[in-house]
Tab-separated table of C-alpha atoms in Angstrom:
chain	number	residue	atom	x	y	z
A	1	GLY	CA	41.768	-11.684	-36.713
A	2	LEU	CA	44.059	-13.356	-34.223
A	3	GLY	CA	43.769	-16.611	-36.127
A	4	VAL	CA	46.161	-15.344	-38.818
A	5	LEU	CA	48.903	-14.339	-36.376
A	6	SER	CA	51.975	-16.494	-35.999
A	7	GLU	CA	53.086	-17.433	-32.494
A	8	ALA	CA	55.852	-14.837	-32.712
A	9	ASP	CA	53.437	-12.117	-33.843
A	10	LEU	CA	50.949	-13.071	-31.145
A	11	ALA	CA	53.656	-12.890	-28.473
A	12	ALA	CA	54.770	-9.486	-29.769
A	13	THR	CA	51.158	-8.252	-29.671
A	14	VAL	CA	50.640	-9.438	-26.091
A	15	VAL	CA	53.913	-7.874	-24.944
A	16	ASP	CA	53.028	-4.575	-26.621
A	17	LEU	CA	49.645	-4.588	-24.893
A	18	ALA	CA	51.407	-5.304	-21.591
A	19	ASN	CA	53.744	-2.337	-22.087
A	20	GLN	CA	50.843	-0.043	-22.956
A	21	CYS	CA	49.044	-1.340	-19.881
A	22	LEU	CA	52.115	-0.754	-17.707
A	23	VAL	CA	52.659	2.883	-18.668
A	24	GLY	CA	48.955	3.749	-18.974
A	25	LEU	CA	47.710	2.210	-15.751
A	26	ASP	CA	50.652	3.589	-13.731
A	27	GLY	CA	50.154	1.150	-10.862
A	28	GLU	CA	46.449	1.840	-10.351
A	29	ALA	CA	43.624	-0.700	-10.394
A	30	LEU	CA	42.097	-1.381	-13.796
A	31	LEU	CA	38.611	-0.784	-12.411
A	32	ALA	CA	39.680	2.728	-11.353
A	33	ALA	CA	40.972	3.695	-14.799
A	34	PRO	CA	37.721	5.183	-16.223
A	35	ALA	CA	37.325	7.480	-13.202
A	36	ARG	CA	40.589	9.243	-14.109
A	37	GLY	CA	39.871	9.261	-17.840
A	38	GLY	CA	42.007	6.241	-18.594
A	39	TRP	CA	39.555	4.383	-20.799
A	40	GLU	CA	42.390	3.263	-23.085
A	41	SER	CA	43.579	0.929	-20.317
A	42	TRP	CA	40.476	-1.199	-20.888
A	43	TYR	CA	41.726	-1.831	-24.435
A	44	THR	CA	45.325	-2.628	-23.446
A	45	CYS	CA	45.199	-4.290	-20.028
A	46	GLY	CA	41.909	-6.043	-20.766
A	47	PRO	CA	43.007	-8.052	-23.829
A	48	MET	CA	46.368	-8.821	-22.219
A	49	LEU	CA	44.649	-10.277	-19.143
A	50	LEU	CA	42.311	-12.274	-21.383
A	51	PHE	CA	45.307	-13.806	-23.160
A	52	VAL	CA	46.699	-14.874	-19.776
A	53	ALA	CA	43.328	-16.314	-18.752
A	54	ASP	CA	43.078	-18.122	-22.082
A	55	ARG	CA	46.404	-19.882	-21.544
A	56	ALA	CA	45.438	-20.879	-18.000
A	57	VAL	CA	42.099	-22.398	-19.082
A	58	GLU	CA	43.633	-24.058	-22.156
A	59	THR	CA	46.286	-25.697	-19.983
A	60	ALA	CA	43.638	-27.213	-17.741
A	61	HIS	CA	41.157	-28.046	-20.547
A	62	PRO	CA	43.107	-28.584	-23.789
A	63	GLY	CA	41.137	-28.116	-26.970
A	64	GLU	CA	37.945	-26.885	-25.275
A	65	GLY	CA	38.171	-23.267	-26.332
A	66	GLY	CA	40.332	-21.605	-23.689
A	67	VAL	CA	38.836	-18.302	-22.626
A	68	GLY	CA	35.861	-19.017	-24.925
A	69	LEU	CA	34.875	-21.832	-22.572
A	70	LEU	CA	35.082	-19.415	-19.649
A	71	VAL	CA	32.968	-16.804	-21.440
A	72	ARG	CA	30.255	-19.356	-22.235
A	73	HIS	CA	29.961	-20.260	-18.568
A	74	MET	CA	29.955	-16.568	-17.642
A	75	PHE	CA	27.072	-15.842	-19.991
A	76	GLU	CA	25.116	-18.808	-18.706
A	77	GLU	CA	25.505	-17.706	-15.103
A	78	GLY	CA	24.936	-14.035	-15.888
A	79	GLY	CA	21.818	-14.833	-17.863
A	80	GLN	CA	20.352	-16.562	-14.841
A	81	ALA	CA	21.089	-13.482	-12.743
A	82	GLY	CA	19.331	-10.916	-14.914
A	83	ASN	CA	22.143	-10.544	-17.454
A	84	VAL	CA	24.554	-9.181	-14.866
A	85	TYR	CA	28.230	-9.807	-15.604
A	86	GLY	CA	31.050	-8.651	-13.366
A	87	THR	CA	34.655	-9.285	-12.532
A	88	GLY	CA	33.575	-11.601	-9.732
A	89	VAL	CA	31.870	-13.933	-12.197
A	90	PHE	CA	34.902	-13.830	-14.501
A	91	LEU	CA	37.395	-14.560	-11.724
A	92	GLY	CA	35.143	-17.216	-10.234
A	93	TRP	CA	34.943	-19.179	-13.473
A	94	LEU	CA	38.649	-18.701	-14.100
A	95	ASP	CA	39.278	-20.287	-10.708
A	96	LYS	CA	36.902	-23.180	-11.418
A	97	LEU	CA	38.203	-23.923	-14.900
A	98	ALA	CA	41.925	-23.196	-14.596
A	99	GLY	CA	42.430	-24.342	-11.027
A	100	ASN	CA	45.396	-21.974	-10.820
A	101	ARG	CA	45.001	-19.717	-7.807
A	102	GLU	CA	48.266	-17.880	-8.542
A	103	VAL	CA	46.885	-16.630	-11.861
A	104	VAL	CA	43.491	-15.824	-10.352
A	105	PHE	CA	45.011	-13.788	-7.514
A	106	ALA	CA	47.357	-11.976	-9.921
A	107	LEU	CA	44.501	-10.942	-12.223
A	108	GLN	CA	42.350	-9.982	-9.251
A	109	ARG	CA	45.148	-7.762	-7.955
A	110	MET	CA	45.520	-5.933	-11.256
A	111	ILE	CA	41.797	-5.512	-11.739
A	112	ARG	CA	40.763	-4.526	-8.226
A	113	ARG	CA	43.779	-3.229	-6.298
A	114	GLY	CA	46.522	-2.331	-8.746
A	115	VAL	CA	50.260	-2.908	-8.513
A	116	ALA	CA	51.735	0.204	-6.957
A	117	THR	CA	55.373	-0.927	-7.075
A	118	GLY	CA	57.215	-3.402	-9.260
A	119	ALA	CA	54.484	-3.529	-11.914
A	120	ASP	CA	57.082	-4.251	-14.615
A	121	ARG	CA	58.352	-7.368	-12.815
A	122	PHE	CA	54.783	-8.352	-11.965
A	123	LEU	CA	53.766	-8.331	-15.638
A	124	VAL	CA	56.874	-10.236	-16.702
A	125	GLN	CA	56.093	-12.998	-14.207
A	126	LEU	CA	52.455	-13.041	-15.311
A	127	LEU	CA	53.336	-13.448	-18.992
A	128	GLN	CA	56.126	-15.910	-18.333
A	129	GLY	CA	53.674	-18.015	-16.358
A	130	ALA	CA	51.387	-17.965	-19.403
A	131	GLY	CA	54.186	-19.350	-21.544
A	132	TYR	CA	55.428	-16.168	-23.200
A	133	ARG	CA	59.166	-15.603	-23.496
A	134	VAL	CA	59.571	-12.097	-22.178
A	135	VAL	CA	62.264	-10.182	-20.317
A	136	LEU	CA	62.807	-6.662	-19.006
A	137	ALA	CA	64.969	-4.292	-21.028
A	138	PRO	CA	65.865	-0.571	-20.996
A	139	PRO	CA	63.290	1.482	-22.929
A	140	GLU	CA	65.650	2.080	-25.846
A	141	GLU	CA	66.188	-1.680	-26.236
A	142	SER	CA	62.622	-2.806	-25.651
A	143	GLN	CA	61.300	-2.328	-29.205
A	144	ALA	CA	58.167	-0.838	-27.643
A	145	SER	CA	55.557	0.761	-29.891
A	146	PHE	CA	54.959	4.457	-30.591
A	147	GLU	CA	51.938	4.318	-28.287
A	148	VAL	CA	54.098	3.267	-25.339
A	149	PHE	CA	56.632	6.038	-25.887
A	150	ARG	CA	53.924	8.657	-26.457
A	151	THR	CA	52.494	7.832	-23.044
A	152	LEU	CA	55.933	7.825	-21.386
A	153	LEU	CA	56.796	11.161	-22.993
A	154	HIS	CA	53.505	12.782	-21.982
A	155	SER	CA	53.800	11.551	-18.385
A	156	GLY	CA	57.381	12.797	-18.104
A	157	LEU	CA	56.565	16.219	-19.554
A	158	VAL	CA	53.623	16.620	-17.175
A	159	ARG	CA	55.839	15.786	-14.196
A	160	CYS	CA	58.398	18.306	-15.477
A	161	GLY	CA	55.811	21.086	-15.648
A	162	ALA	CA	55.921	21.421	-19.429
A	163	PRO	CA	53.189	23.330	-21.280
A	164	GLU	CA	50.445	21.413	-23.029
A	165	ARG	CA	50.895	20.101	-26.567
A	166	VAL	CA	54.684	20.006	-26.734
A	167	VAL	CA	55.624	19.431	-30.388
A	168	ARG	CA	59.417	19.358	-30.090
A	169	VAL	CA	61.827	18.085	-27.462
A	170	GLY	CA	65.380	19.172	-28.179
A	171	ASP	CA	65.650	18.790	-31.949
A	172	VAL	CA	63.115	15.943	-32.186
A	173	GLU	CA	59.483	16.295	-33.283
A	174	THR	CA	57.350	14.437	-30.769
A	175	ARG	CA	54.814	13.150	-33.295
A	176	ALA	CA	57.443	11.826	-35.669
A	177	ASP	CA	59.640	10.063	-33.115
A	178	PRO	CA	58.266	9.894	-29.552
A	179	ALA	CA	60.927	7.324	-28.624
A	180	ALA	CA	63.780	9.697	-29.468
A	181	ALA	CA	61.966	12.599	-27.773
A	182	TYR	CA	61.536	10.504	-24.638
A	183	ALA	CA	65.235	9.548	-24.774
A	184	HIS	CA	66.104	13.276	-24.737
A	185	LEU	CA	63.810	13.878	-21.769
A	186	ARG	CA	65.127	10.839	-19.901
A	187	ALA	CA	68.769	11.781	-20.471
A	188	ALA	CA	68.237	15.389	-19.353
A	189	ALA	CA	66.366	14.292	-16.220
A	190	ARG	CA	68.963	11.701	-15.243
A	191	ARG	CA	71.857	14.141	-15.722
A	192	GLY	CA	70.131	17.202	-14.292
A	193	GLN	CA	70.620	19.105	-17.553
A	194	PRO	CA	68.313	21.780	-19.060
A	195	LEU	CA	65.802	20.566	-21.641
A	196	ARG	CA	64.497	22.775	-24.440
A	197	VAL	CA	60.949	22.159	-25.657
A	198	VAL	CA	58.590	23.911	-28.052
A	199	ALA	CA	54.801	24.041	-27.651
A	200	ASP	CA	52.516	24.272	-30.665
A	201	ASP	CA	51.063	27.625	-29.569
A	202	ASP	CA	54.446	29.322	-28.965
A	203	PRO	CA	57.358	29.126	-31.420
A	204	GLN	CA	59.832	30.241	-28.773
A	205	PRO	CA	61.688	27.392	-27.057
A	206	ILE	CA	61.149	26.914	-23.334
A	207	THR	CA	63.903	25.657	-21.068
A	208	LEU	CA	62.878	23.110	-18.452
A	209	LEU	CA	64.886	21.806	-15.532
A	210	CYS	CA	63.678	18.269	-14.896
A	211	GLY	CA	64.884	16.284	-11.885
A	212	ARG	CA	65.342	12.523	-11.702
A	213	GLU	CA	61.871	12.249	-10.160
A	214	THR	CA	60.523	13.219	-13.583
A	215	ILE	CA	61.273	9.703	-14.767
A	216	ASP	CA	59.102	7.201	-12.962
A	217	ALA	CA	61.279	4.382	-11.640
A	218	SER	CA	58.597	1.900	-12.710
A	219	PHE	CA	59.391	2.690	-16.344
A	220	GLU	CA	63.172	2.345	-16.196
A	221	GLN	CA	62.556	-1.000	-17.876
A	222	LEU	CA	59.915	-2.176	-20.313
A	223	LEU	CA	58.891	-5.656	-21.427
A	224	LYS	CA	60.568	-7.185	-24.449
A	225	ALA	CA	59.627	-10.355	-26.315
A	226	GLU	CA	62.529	-12.745	-26.834
């Protein structure tokens, strides 16, 4: 459980969730994620936003349970309305308890409208406001998890027109080291150089020519815990 995490481990967990949210949501609204098959965003963006809400409520009501206090009020109100719980109820109680409109509007934007540009800077400001020490760093310096680099690699390969189920990029196996495979893809795209990949259903290498547009500018930097 989260109760056994140190502050440093908790911060690292939140930052990792934020990075997974960043690359998985790709600027779209969280509520729109299931419609495009992005259910995993509920399990990355959702907990990260709850951590932010927890800090906001705890700041206003120290020692009263943080987001647990908010959830209790949500359940009470939802129970009176036929057990209906929605984002409006959540945001409403966050506003009442935290009294921090900046946080409320930021969470509302992510949930309902999305952050089409500058999502990396948006998330840094959100986490910094919640008290986390976080900065932006190049992907290779970010210490991001395998999950983050798997998503980045898949998105880049799709944009480059690669076949499905690529198992090797250059001389790197994608399952073993998605970060190194993504570094190969990123370098080839930035320099306009050919990229050799191998799909699992064809042992013959395929040469791709990936332009700079292959690498989404939003992912030129990832979040890093200090």
